[in-house]
Amino acid sequence: MENIEWRNQTTITEFILLGFGDLQELQTPLFLLFLVTYVVTMAGNILIVALVVTDRHLHTPMYFFLGNLSCLETCYTSTILPRLLASLLTGDRTISFSGCITQLSFFVFMVTAECLLLLLMSYDRYLAICNPLHYATLMSSRVCIQILPGSWIIAFFCSTVITFMMAGLTFCGPNKIDHFFCDFTPMLKVSCSDTSLIELVDLILSFAIILPTLLLTLTSYVCIIITILRIPSTTGRQKAFSTCSSHLIVVATFYGSLIIIYMAPKAGSAGDLHKVFSVFYTVLTPLVNPLIYSLRNKEVKEALKKAGGKLADFIRR
């Protein structure tokens, strides 16, 4: 009897991602919208990476981290959108168990890595504005290369722990996930195992890594704003604020969406709200990052003009 029950509980080999519902009239507009978003996101972030690599004026710690953020965003978007686009185009919402676990693994890795990278970027701005005399020493190229791998290692550790624990759960039906990708909480809802341990581990990792990065990032910007307000000249305040305003907008968008999702009610109509705000930090944030940094950053604008000029000269030849 126990063997029969065990076999019944392990029969699920695929999930159905419910996505944005069964409204057929929305499938084509959503596909076109997300397709354009994906193309623009990839093009914008790859352009930022190319500029940071090729332009010598951007070989500074600030742009080193920005280039890594853009690289991360391309991977982040590619973890979510291609599968969603295929679903909208073909109508096939199924995803294999292994595919779902893999998507969750990459998603957890990317989210954790982005939190840590945003912290490093805020620390870089803190040193540049609040401690400019020691900035070159405290944030040298050698230091950047040493501390960046730490964020990837921590993200990999979190992803590995969550992935192995999720893969060890039993999914015996229903196999419908009320989301457009394999997110942590929606997957737990369809598990028939005891999820208290993995929820506890997730809570511990959040309090040990995600919450401190948020608090340290906010603390850095409080110190930065206080320092900027103490600058006597208006021109000096504007120049100092312009170097960190773009990053502050990105931080507010990313963390604002995360906080709303994980602090909002889990039941009722909140499910649709979760999907909407999930779009913010999985789709819109990677999209607007290159736009924000290119439109609000003087050095990136100049690098774009130089690159455009070189391209125009090459075409004339």
PDB file of C-alpha atoms in Angstrom:
ATOM      1  CA  MET A   1       0.000   0.000   0.000  1.00  0.00           C
ATOM      2  CA  GLU A   2       2.848   2.383   0.881  1.00  0.00           C
ATOM      3  CA  ASN A   3       4.598   1.534  -2.411  1.00  0.00           C
ATOM      4  CA  ILE A   4       1.428   2.329  -4.397  1.00  0.00           C
ATOM      5  CA  GLU A   5       1.038   5.653  -2.583  1.00  0.00           C
ATOM      6  CA  TRP A   6       4.689   6.503  -3.190  1.00  0.00           C
ATOM      7  CA  ARG A   7       4.366   5.765  -6.911  1.00  0.00           C
ATOM      8  CA  ASN A   8       1.224   7.926  -7.122  1.00  0.00           C
ATOM      9  CA  GLN A   9       3.022  10.803  -5.454  1.00  0.00           C
ATOM     10  CA  THR A  10       5.916  10.738  -7.913  1.00  0.00           C
ATOM     11  CA  THR A  11       3.928  10.537 -11.145  1.00  0.00           C
ATOM     12  CA  ILE A  12       4.168  14.278 -11.900  1.00  0.00           C
ATOM     13  CA  THR A  13       6.879  14.830 -14.505  1.00  0.00           C
ATOM     14  CA  GLU A  14       5.776  18.256 -15.721  1.00  0.00           C
ATOM     15  CA  PHE A  15       4.022  21.394 -14.568  1.00  0.00           C
ATOM     16  CA  ILE A  16       1.565  23.745 -16.240  1.00  0.00           C
ATOM     17  CA  LEU A  17       2.404  27.434 -15.900  1.00  0.00           C
ATOM     18  CA  LEU A  18      -0.935  29.256 -15.866  1.00  0.00           C
ATOM     19  CA  GLY A  19       0.737  32.540 -16.762  1.00  0.00           C
ATOM     20  CA  PHE A  20      -1.657  35.443 -17.363  1.00  0.00           C
ATOM     21  CA  GLY A  21      -4.834  33.426 -17.825  1.00  0.00           C
ATOM     22  CA  ASP A  22      -6.837  31.877 -20.649  1.00  0.00           C
ATOM     23  CA  LEU A  23      -7.862  35.056 -22.468  1.00  0.00           C
ATOM     24  CA  GLN A  24      -6.945  34.262 -26.076  1.00  0.00           C
ATOM     25  CA  GLU A  25      -7.332  37.881 -27.210  1.00  0.00           C
ATOM     26  CA  LEU A  26      -4.440  38.860 -24.913  1.00  0.00           C
ATOM     27  CA  GLN A  27      -1.980  36.208 -26.096  1.00  0.00           C
ATOM     28  CA  THR A  28      -0.832  38.020 -29.262  1.00  0.00           C
ATOM     29  CA  PRO A  29      -0.524  41.512 -27.681  1.00  0.00           C
ATOM     30  CA  LEU A  30       1.352  40.037 -24.710  1.00  0.00           C
ATOM     31  CA  PHE A  31       3.659  38.091 -27.013  1.00  0.00           C
ATOM     32  CA  LEU A  32       4.504  41.210 -29.040  1.00  0.00           C
ATOM     33  CA  LEU A  33       4.964  43.284 -25.887  1.00  0.00           C
ATOM     34  CA  PHE A  34       7.317  40.801 -24.231  1.00  0.00           C
ATOM     35  CA  LEU A  35       9.163  40.139 -27.497  1.00  0.00           C
ATOM     36  CA  VAL A  36       9.939  43.830 -27.980  1.00  0.00           C
ATOM     37  CA  THR A  37      10.868  44.087 -24.298  1.00  0.00           C
ATOM     38  CA  TYR A  38      13.243  41.129 -24.578  1.00  0.00           C
ATOM     39  CA  VAL A  39      14.953  42.431 -27.730  1.00  0.00           C
ATOM     40  CA  VAL A  40      15.384  45.950 -26.303  1.00  0.00           C
ATOM     41  CA  THR A  41      16.590  44.588 -22.956  1.00  0.00           C
ATOM     42  CA  MET A  42      19.203  42.340 -24.549  1.00  0.00           C
ATOM     43  CA  ALA A  43      20.372  45.042 -26.971  1.00  0.00           C
ATOM     44  CA  GLY A  44      20.573  47.733 -24.279  1.00  0.00           C
ATOM     45  CA  ASN A  45      22.452  45.653 -21.721  1.00  0.00           C
ATOM     46  CA  ILE A  46      24.843  44.147 -24.275  1.00  0.00           C
ATOM     47  CA  LEU A  47      25.546  47.689 -25.520  1.00  0.00           C
ATOM     48  CA  ILE A  48      26.392  48.804 -21.964  1.00  0.00           C
ATOM     49  CA  VAL A  49      28.766  45.829 -21.550  1.00  0.00           C
ATOM     50  CA  ALA A  50      30.420  46.605 -24.909  1.00  0.00           C
ATOM     51  CA  LEU A  51      30.892  50.282 -23.998  1.00  0.00           C
ATOM     52  CA  VAL A  52      32.391  49.458 -20.605  1.00  0.00           C
ATOM     53  CA  VAL A  53      34.828  46.987 -22.179  1.00  0.00           C
ATOM     54  CA  THR A  54      35.905  49.105 -25.156  1.00  0.00           C
ATOM     55  CA  ASP A  55      35.908  52.694 -23.805  1.00  0.00           C
ATOM     56  CA  ARG A  56      38.936  53.497 -21.628  1.00  0.00           C
ATOM     57  CA  HIS A  57      37.129  56.346 -19.893  1.00  0.00           C
ATOM     58  CA  LEU A  58      34.698  53.779 -18.452  1.00  0.00           C
ATOM     59  CA  HIS A  59      37.434  51.595 -16.944  1.00  0.00           C
ATOM     60  CA  THR A  60      36.565  52.654 -13.394  1.00  0.00           C
ATOM     61  CA  PRO A  61      35.051  50.714 -10.459  1.00  0.00           C
ATOM     62  CA  MET A  62      31.623  52.301 -10.976  1.00  0.00           C
ATOM     63  CA  TYR A  63      31.403  51.132 -14.598  1.00  0.00           C
ATOM     64  CA  PHE A  64      33.062  47.824 -13.808  1.00  0.00           C
ATOM     65  CA  PHE A  65      30.114  47.045 -11.534  1.00  0.00           C
ATOM     66  CA  LEU A  66      27.661  48.514 -14.064  1.00  0.00           C
ATOM     67  CA  GLY A  67      29.030  46.222 -16.774  1.00  0.00           C
ATOM     68  CA  ASN A  68      28.609  43.236 -14.490  1.00  0.00           C
ATOM     69  CA  LEU A  69      25.059  44.338 -13.658  1.00  0.00           C
ATOM     70  CA  SER A  70      24.182  44.558 -17.349  1.00  0.00           C
ATOM     71  CA  CYS A  71      25.708  41.127 -17.955  1.00  0.00           C
ATOM     72  CA  LEU A  72      23.654  39.787 -15.070  1.00  0.00           C
ATOM     73  CA  GLU A  73      20.489  41.384 -16.451  1.00  0.00           C
ATOM     74  CA  THR A  74      20.908  39.696 -19.833  1.00  0.00           C
ATOM     75  CA  CYS A  75      21.129  36.305 -18.105  1.00  0.00           C
ATOM     76  CA  TYR A  76      18.292  37.227 -15.731  1.00  0.00           C
ATOM     77  CA  THR A  77      15.929  38.124 -18.578  1.00  0.00           C
ATOM     78  CA  SER A  78      16.943  35.052 -20.594  1.00  0.00           C
ATOM     79  CA  THR A  79      15.983  32.848 -17.666  1.00  0.00           C
ATOM     80  CA  ILE A  80      12.357  34.044 -17.734  1.00  0.00           C
ATOM     81  CA  LEU A  81      11.281  35.566 -21.055  1.00  0.00           C
ATOM     82  CA  PRO A  82      12.181  32.940 -23.722  1.00  0.00           C
ATOM     83  CA  ARG A  83      10.040  30.318 -21.980  1.00  0.00           C
ATOM     84  CA  LEU A  84       7.188  32.828 -21.552  1.00  0.00           C
ATOM     85  CA  LEU A  85       7.402  33.872 -25.217  1.00  0.00           C
ATOM     86  CA  ALA A  86       7.273  30.249 -26.365  1.00  0.00           C
ATOM     87  CA  SER A  87       4.225  29.669 -24.190  1.00  0.00           C
ATOM     88  CA  LEU A  88       2.400  32.721 -25.566  1.00  0.00           C
ATOM     89  CA  LEU A  89       3.273  31.823 -29.166  1.00  0.00           C
ATOM     90  CA  THR A  90       2.432  28.102 -29.149  1.00  0.00           C
ATOM     91  CA  GLY A  91      -0.096  27.929 -26.319  1.00  0.00           C
ATOM     92  CA  ASP A  92       1.948  25.138 -24.734  1.00  0.00           C
ATOM     93  CA  ARG A  93       2.245  26.001 -21.027  1.00  0.00           C
ATOM     94  CA  THR A  94       3.853  22.776 -19.892  1.00  0.00           C
ATOM     95  CA  ILE A  95       7.365  22.687 -18.462  1.00  0.00           C
ATOM     96  CA  SER A  96       9.191  19.578 -17.330  1.00  0.00           C
ATOM     97  CA  PHE A  97      10.022  19.022 -13.685  1.00  0.00           C
ATOM     98  CA  SER A  98      13.748  19.279 -14.398  1.00  0.00           C
ATOM     99  CA  GLY A  99      13.180  22.396 -16.515  1.00  0.00           C
ATOM    100  CA  CYS A 100      11.190  24.023 -13.722  1.00  0.00           C
ATOM    101  CA  ILE A 101      13.851  23.214 -11.123  1.00  0.00           C
ATOM    102  CA  THR A 102      16.560  24.563 -13.449  1.00  0.00           C
ATOM    103  CA  GLN A 103      14.652  27.799 -14.011  1.00  0.00           C
ATOM    104  CA  LEU A 104      14.163  28.210 -10.260  1.00  0.00           C
ATOM    105  CA  SER A 105      17.873  27.582  -9.691  1.00  0.00           C
ATOM    106  CA  PHE A 106      18.948  30.285 -12.152  1.00  0.00           C
ATOM    107  CA  PHE A 107      16.278  32.662 -10.841  1.00  0.00           C
ATOM    108  CA  VAL A 108      17.407  32.364  -7.201  1.00  0.00           C
ATOM    109  CA  PHE A 109      21.028  32.780  -8.292  1.00  0.00           C
ATOM    110  CA  MET A 110      20.280  35.911 -10.333  1.00  0.00           C
ATOM    111  CA  VAL A 111      18.120  37.584  -7.662  1.00  0.00           C
ATOM    112  CA  THR A 112      20.693  36.978  -4.922  1.00  0.00           C
ATOM    113  CA  ALA A 113      23.579  38.086  -7.127  1.00  0.00           C
ATOM    114  CA  GLU A 114      21.733  41.271  -8.108  1.00  0.00           C
ATOM    115  CA  CYS A 115      21.050  42.161  -4.466  1.00  0.00           C
ATOM    116  CA  LEU A 116      24.758  41.759  -3.642  1.00  0.00           C
ATOM    117  CA  LEU A 117      25.873  43.618  -6.765  1.00  0.00           C
ATOM    118  CA  LEU A 118      23.571  46.549  -5.987  1.00  0.00           C
ATOM    119  CA  LEU A 119      25.150  46.625  -2.520  1.00  0.00           C
ATOM    120  CA  LEU A 120      28.650  46.774  -4.028  1.00  0.00           C
ATOM    121  CA  MET A 121      27.560  49.583  -6.344  1.00  0.00           C
ATOM    122  CA  SER A 122      26.091  51.569  -3.448  1.00  0.00           C
ATOM    123  CA  TYR A 123      29.296  51.024  -1.419  1.00  0.00           C
ATOM    124  CA  ASP A 124      31.314  52.285  -4.389  1.00  0.00           C
ATOM    125  CA  ARG A 125      29.220  55.484  -4.516  1.00  0.00           C
ATOM    126  CA  TYR A 126      29.475  55.847  -0.733  1.00  0.00           C
ATOM    127  CA  LEU A 127      33.273  55.782  -0.861  1.00  0.00           C
ATOM    128  CA  ALA A 128      33.386  58.130  -3.874  1.00  0.00           C
ATOM    129  CA  ILE A 129      31.201  60.783  -2.231  1.00  0.00           C
ATOM    130  CA  CYS A 130      31.727  60.318   1.512  1.00  0.00           C
ATOM    131  CA  ASN A 131      35.400  59.315   1.508  1.00  0.00           C
ATOM    132  CA  PRO A 132      36.872  60.642  -1.759  1.00  0.00           C
ATOM    133  CA  LEU A 133      40.472  60.983  -0.492  1.00  0.00           C
ATOM    134  CA  HIS A 134      40.764  57.243   0.144  1.00  0.00           C
ATOM    135  CA  TYR A 135      38.535  56.121  -2.729  1.00  0.00           C
ATOM    136  CA  ALA A 136      41.362  55.132  -5.079  1.00  0.00           C
ATOM    137  CA  THR A 137      42.900  52.926  -2.391  1.00  0.00           C
ATOM    138  CA  LEU A 138      39.733  51.375  -0.970  1.00  0.00           C
ATOM    139  CA  MET A 139      38.128  50.734  -4.370  1.00  0.00           C
ATOM    140  CA  SER A 140      41.048  49.925  -6.639  1.00  0.00           C
ATOM    141  CA  SER A 141      40.800  47.590  -9.618  1.00  0.00           C
ATOM    142  CA  ARG A 142      42.415  44.849  -7.563  1.00  0.00           C
ATOM    143  CA  VAL A 143      39.837  45.253  -4.785  1.00  0.00           C
ATOM    144  CA  CYS A 144      36.965  45.161  -7.311  1.00  0.00           C
ATOM    145  CA  ILE A 145      38.235  41.943  -8.841  1.00  0.00           C
ATOM    146  CA  GLN A 146      38.595  40.412  -5.376  1.00  0.00           C
ATOM    147  CA  ILE A 147      35.186  41.306  -3.934  1.00  0.00           C
ATOM    148  CA  LEU A 148      33.016  40.679  -6.997  1.00  0.00           C
ATOM    149  CA  PRO A 149      33.517  36.874  -7.081  1.00  0.00           C
ATOM    150  CA  GLY A 150      32.350  36.788  -3.458  1.00  0.00           C
ATOM    151  CA  SER A 151      28.866  37.910  -4.522  1.00  0.00           C
ATOM    152  CA  TRP A 152      28.708  35.190  -7.190  1.00  0.00           C
ATOM    153  CA  ILE A 153      29.859  32.530  -4.704  1.00  0.00           C
ATOM    154  CA  ILE A 154      27.242  33.551  -2.125  1.00  0.00           C
ATOM    155  CA  ALA A 155      24.531  33.590  -4.812  1.00  0.00           C
ATOM    156  CA  PHE A 156      25.621  30.150  -6.020  1.00  0.00           C
ATOM    157  CA  PHE A 157      25.478  28.800  -2.457  1.00  0.00           C
ATOM    158  CA  CYS A 158      21.923  30.110  -1.913  1.00  0.00           C
ATOM    159  CA  SER A 159      20.770  28.792  -5.276  1.00  0.00           C
ATOM    160  CA  THR A 160      22.296  25.358  -4.657  1.00  0.00           C
ATOM    161  CA  VAL A 161      20.691  24.995  -1.216  1.00  0.00           C
ATOM    162  CA  ILE A 162      17.211  26.029  -2.387  1.00  0.00           C
ATOM    163  CA  THR A 163      17.437  23.963  -5.578  1.00  0.00           C
ATOM    164  CA  PHE A 164      18.438  20.731  -3.840  1.00  0.00           C
ATOM    165  CA  MET A 165      15.757  21.150  -1.190  1.00  0.00           C
ATOM    166  CA  MET A 166      13.072  21.932  -3.788  1.00  0.00           C
ATOM    167  CA  ALA A 167      14.129  18.958  -5.925  1.00  0.00           C
ATOM    168  CA  GLY A 168      13.741  16.742  -2.872  1.00  0.00           C
ATOM    169  CA  LEU A 169      10.068  17.655  -2.367  1.00  0.00           C
ATOM    170  CA  THR A 170       7.231  15.434  -3.599  1.00  0.00           C
ATOM    171  CA  PHE A 171       4.778  16.854  -6.142  1.00  0.00           C
ATOM    172  CA  CYS A 172       1.688  14.674  -6.414  1.00  0.00           C
ATOM    173  CA  GLY A 173      -0.832  17.087  -7.944  1.00  0.00           C
ATOM    174  CA  PRO A 174      -2.320  19.318  -8.945  1.00  0.00           C
ATOM    175  CA  ASN A 175       0.509  20.268 -11.296  1.00  0.00           C
ATOM    176  CA  LYS A 176      -0.719  23.787 -12.129  1.00  0.00           C
ATOM    177  CA  ILE A 177       1.555  26.652 -11.028  1.00  0.00           C
ATOM    178  CA  ASP A 178      -0.268  29.978 -10.838  1.00  0.00           C
ATOM    179  CA  HIS A 179       2.586  32.056 -12.241  1.00  0.00           C
ATOM    180  CA  PHE A 180       4.383  32.759 -15.518  1.00  0.00           C
ATOM    181  CA  PHE A 181       7.633  31.153 -14.327  1.00  0.00           C
ATOM    182  CA  CYS A 182       8.781  28.670 -11.694  1.00  0.00           C
ATOM    183  CA  ASP A 183       9.013  30.923  -8.647  1.00  0.00           C
ATOM    184  CA  PHE A 184       9.697  29.703  -5.114  1.00  0.00           C
ATOM    185  CA  THR A 185       6.346  30.287  -3.376  1.00  0.00           C
ATOM    186  CA  PRO A 186       4.049  29.128  -6.231  1.00  0.00           C
ATOM    187  CA  MET A 187       6.037  25.874  -6.442  1.00  0.00           C
ATOM    188  CA  LEU A 188       5.665  25.244  -2.717  1.00  0.00           C
ATOM    189  CA  LYS A 189       1.896  25.598  -3.064  1.00  0.00           C
ATOM    190  CA  VAL A 190       1.679  22.585  -5.383  1.00  0.00           C
ATOM    191  CA  SER A 191       3.922  20.343  -3.265  1.00  0.00           C
ATOM    192  CA  CYS A 192       2.335  17.654  -1.094  1.00  0.00           C
ATOM    193  CA  SER A 193       5.432  17.346   1.111  1.00  0.00           C
ATOM    194  CA  ASP A 194       6.062  19.071   4.400  1.00  0.00           C
ATOM    195  CA  THR A 195       7.567  22.390   3.278  1.00  0.00           C
ATOM    196  CA  SER A 196       8.287  23.791   6.733  1.00  0.00           C
ATOM    197  CA  LEU A 197      12.039  23.024   6.531  1.00  0.00           C
ATOM    198  CA  ILE A 198      12.629  24.640   3.134  1.00  0.00           C
ATOM    199  CA  GLU A 199      10.542  27.662   4.185  1.00  0.00           C
ATOM    200  CA  LEU A 200      12.669  27.966   7.332  1.00  0.00           C
ATOM    201  CA  VAL A 201      15.891  27.738   5.315  1.00  0.00           C
ATOM    202  CA  ASP A 202      14.569  30.352   2.865  1.00  0.00           C
ATOM    203  CA  LEU A 203      13.712  32.631   5.790  1.00  0.00           C
ATOM    204  CA  ILE A 204      17.173  32.167   7.321  1.00  0.00           C
ATOM    205  CA  LEU A 205      18.912  32.915   4.004  1.00  0.00           C
ATOM    206  CA  SER A 206      16.717  35.989   3.519  1.00  0.00           C
ATOM    207  CA  PHE A 207      17.553  37.343   6.974  1.00  0.00           C
ATOM    208  CA  ALA A 208      21.226  36.434   6.619  1.00  0.00           C
ATOM    209  CA  ILE A 209      21.807  37.781   3.096  1.00  0.00           C
ATOM    210  CA  ILE A 210      18.939  39.661   1.433  1.00  0.00           C
ATOM    211  CA  LEU A 211      17.839  41.773   4.413  1.00  0.00           C
ATOM    212  CA  PRO A 212      21.399  42.884   5.371  1.00  0.00           C
ATOM    213  CA  THR A 213      22.149  43.858   1.763  1.00  0.00           C
ATOM    214  CA  LEU A 214      18.983  45.977   1.662  1.00  0.00           C
ATOM    215  CA  LEU A 215      19.756  47.657   4.996  1.00  0.00           C
ATOM    216  CA  LEU A 216      23.393  48.311   4.080  1.00  0.00           C
ATOM    217  CA  THR A 217      22.359  49.708   0.699  1.00  0.00           C
ATOM    218  CA  LEU A 218      19.834  52.042   2.335  1.00  0.00           C
ATOM    219  CA  THR A 219      22.397  53.071   4.971  1.00  0.00           C
ATOM    220  CA  SER A 220      24.918  53.892   2.241  1.00  0.00           C
ATOM    221  CA  TYR A 221      22.441  56.167   0.518  1.00  0.00           C
ATOM    222  CA  VAL A 222      21.392  57.865   3.736  1.00  0.00           C
ATOM    223  CA  CYS A 223      25.055  58.709   4.331  1.00  0.00           C
ATOM    224  CA  ILE A 224      25.442  59.814   0.709  1.00  0.00           C
ATOM    225  CA  ILE A 225      22.404  62.112   0.845  1.00  0.00           C
ATOM    226  CA  ILE A 226      23.555  63.634   4.150  1.00  0.00           C
ATOM    227  CA  THR A 227      27.010  64.285   2.669  1.00  0.00           C
ATOM    228  CA  ILE A 228      25.549  65.811  -0.504  1.00  0.00           C
ATOM    229  CA  LEU A 229      23.306  68.153   1.478  1.00  0.00           C
ATOM    230  CA  ARG A 230      26.388  69.432   3.320  1.00  0.00           C
ATOM    231  CA  ILE A 231      28.060  70.515   0.084  1.00  0.00           C
ATOM    232  CA  PRO A 232      27.848  74.345   0.048  1.00  0.00           C
ATOM    233  CA  SER A 233      27.517  74.952  -3.686  1.00  0.00           C
ATOM    234  CA  THR A 234      24.437  74.038  -5.693  1.00  0.00           C
ATOM    235  CA  THR A 235      26.594  72.918  -8.622  1.00  0.00           C
ATOM    236  CA  GLY A 236      28.583  70.604  -6.349  1.00  0.00           C
ATOM    237  CA  ARG A 237      25.411  69.057  -4.933  1.00  0.00           C
ATOM    238  CA  GLN A 238      23.972  68.479  -8.405  1.00  0.00           C
ATOM    239  CA  LYS A 239      27.199  66.907  -9.673  1.00  0.00           C
ATOM    240  CA  ALA A 240      27.484  64.611  -6.648  1.00  0.00           C
ATOM    241  CA  PHE A 241      23.857  63.542  -6.816  1.00  0.00           C
ATOM    242  CA  SER A 242      24.034  62.881 -10.569  1.00  0.00           C
ATOM    243  CA  THR A 243      26.681  60.200 -10.002  1.00  0.00           C
ATOM    244  CA  CYS A 244      24.360  58.106  -7.820  1.00  0.00           C
ATOM    245  CA  SER A 245      20.798  59.066  -8.823  1.00  0.00           C
ATOM    246  CA  SER A 246      20.640  56.452 -11.608  1.00  0.00           C
ATOM    247  CA  HIS A 247      21.653  53.681  -9.251  1.00  0.00           C
ATOM    248  CA  LEU A 248      19.198  54.890  -6.614  1.00  0.00           C
ATOM    249  CA  ILE A 249      16.321  54.633  -9.115  1.00  0.00           C
ATOM    250  CA  VAL A 250      17.337  51.048 -10.004  1.00  0.00           C
ATOM    251  CA  VAL A 251      17.588  50.075  -6.314  1.00  0.00           C
ATOM    252  CA  ALA A 252      14.178  51.578  -5.530  1.00  0.00           C
ATOM    253  CA  THR A 253      12.498  49.762  -8.453  1.00  0.00           C
ATOM    254  CA  PHE A 254      14.101  46.389  -7.725  1.00  0.00           C
ATOM    255  CA  TYR A 255      13.689  46.284  -3.955  1.00  0.00           C
ATOM    256  CA  GLY A 256      10.302  48.029  -4.038  1.00  0.00           C
ATOM    257  CA  SER A 257       8.872  45.249  -6.207  1.00  0.00           C
ATOM    258  CA  LEU A 258      10.435  42.502  -4.068  1.00  0.00           C
ATOM    259  CA  ILE A 259       9.096  43.976  -0.828  1.00  0.00           C
ATOM    260  CA  ILE A 260       5.562  44.352  -2.227  1.00  0.00           C
ATOM    261  CA  ILE A 261       5.554  40.760  -3.513  1.00  0.00           C
ATOM    262  CA  TYR A 262       6.833  39.064  -0.382  1.00  0.00           C
ATOM    263  CA  MET A 263       4.985  41.225   2.145  1.00  0.00           C
ATOM    264  CA  ALA A 264       1.606  41.279   0.376  1.00  0.00           C
ATOM    265  CA  PRO A 265      -1.095  38.717   1.282  1.00  0.00           C
ATOM    266  CA  LYS A 266      -0.533  35.293  -0.293  1.00  0.00           C
ATOM    267  CA  ALA A 267      -4.138  34.404  -1.010  1.00  0.00           C
ATOM    268  CA  GLY A 268      -7.153  35.702  -2.861  1.00  0.00           C
ATOM    269  CA  SER A 269      -6.771  38.266  -5.606  1.00  0.00           C
ATOM    270  CA  ALA A 270      -3.214  38.967  -4.429  1.00  0.00           C
ATOM    271  CA  GLY A 271      -2.018  36.259  -6.847  1.00  0.00           C
ATOM    272  CA  ASP A 272      -2.575  38.552  -9.840  1.00  0.00           C
ATOM    273  CA  LEU A 273      -0.877  41.388  -7.956  1.00  0.00           C
ATOM    274  CA  HIS A 274       2.162  39.171  -7.407  1.00  0.00           C
ATOM    275  CA  LYS A 275       2.368  38.486 -11.137  1.00  0.00           C
ATOM    276  CA  VAL A 276       2.211  42.188 -11.964  1.00  0.00           C
ATOM    277  CA  PHE A 277       5.005  43.119  -9.567  1.00  0.00           C
ATOM    278  CA  SER A 278       7.004  40.052 -10.617  1.00  0.00           C
ATOM    279  CA  VAL A 279       6.986  41.583 -14.100  1.00  0.00           C
ATOM    280  CA  PHE A 280       8.522  44.722 -12.571  1.00  0.00           C
ATOM    281  CA  TYR A 281      11.630  43.086 -11.150  1.00  0.00           C
ATOM    282  CA  THR A 282      12.053  40.271 -13.691  1.00  0.00           C
ATOM    283  CA  VAL A 283      11.210  42.149 -16.893  1.00  0.00           C
ATOM    284  CA  LEU A 284      10.984  45.926 -16.454  1.00  0.00           C
ATOM    285  CA  THR A 285      14.036  46.417 -14.210  1.00  0.00           C
ATOM    286  CA  PRO A 286      16.428  44.777 -16.712  1.00  0.00           C
ATOM    287  CA  LEU A 287      14.745  46.836 -19.438  1.00  0.00           C
ATOM    288  CA  VAL A 288      15.045  50.248 -17.787  1.00  0.00           C
ATOM    289  CA  ASN A 289      18.549  49.788 -16.344  1.00  0.00           C
ATOM    290  CA  PRO A 290      20.430  50.587 -19.579  1.00  0.00           C
ATOM    291  CA  LEU A 291      17.947  53.369 -20.382  1.00  0.00           C
ATOM    292  CA  ILE A 292      18.410  54.981 -16.966  1.00  0.00           C
ATOM    293  CA  TYR A 293      22.199  54.754 -17.038  1.00  0.00           C
ATOM    294  CA  SER A 294      22.513  55.956 -20.630  1.00  0.00           C
ATOM    295  CA  LEU A 295      20.061  58.856 -20.363  1.00  0.00           C
ATOM    296  CA  ARG A 296      21.169  60.117 -16.938  1.00  0.00           C
ATOM    297  CA  ASN A 297      24.915  59.508 -17.165  1.00  0.00           C
ATOM    298  CA  LYS A 298      27.226  61.937 -18.918  1.00  0.00           C
ATOM    299  CA  GLU A 299      30.125  59.495 -19.378  1.00  0.00           C
ATOM    300  CA  VAL A 300      27.884  56.828 -20.946  1.00  0.00           C
ATOM    301  CA  LYS A 301      26.354  59.438 -23.277  1.00  0.00           C
ATOM    302  CA  GLU A 302      29.839  60.476 -24.428  1.00  0.00           C
ATOM    303  CA  ALA A 303      30.853  56.847 -24.922  1.00  0.00           C
ATOM    304  CA  LEU A 304      27.701  56.288 -26.995  1.00  0.00           C
ATOM    305  CA  LYS A 305      28.506  59.335 -29.167  1.00  0.00           C
ATOM    306  CA  LYS A 306      32.052  58.090 -29.740  1.00  0.00           C
ATOM    307  CA  ALA A 307      30.830  54.607 -30.608  1.00  0.00           C
ATOM    308  CA  GLY A 308      28.201  56.081 -32.941  1.00  0.00           C
ATOM    309  CA  GLY A 309      30.834  58.235 -34.638  1.00  0.00           C
ATOM    310  CA  LYS A 310      33.171  55.280 -35.161  1.00  0.00           C
ATOM    311  CA  LEU A 311      30.291  53.229 -36.564  1.00  0.00           C
ATOM    312  CA  ALA A 312      29.341  56.044 -38.949  1.00  0.00           C
ATOM    313  CA  ASP A 313      32.969  56.335 -40.163  1.00  0.00           C
ATOM    314  CA  PHE A 314      33.129  52.582 -40.706  1.00  0.00           C
ATOM    315  CA  ILE A 315      29.891  52.608 -42.741  1.00  0.00           C
ATOM    316  CA  ARG A 316      31.158  55.477 -44.953  1.00  0.00           C
ATOM    317  CA  ARG A 317      34.203  53.438 -45.850  1.00  0.00           C
TER     318      ARG A 317
END
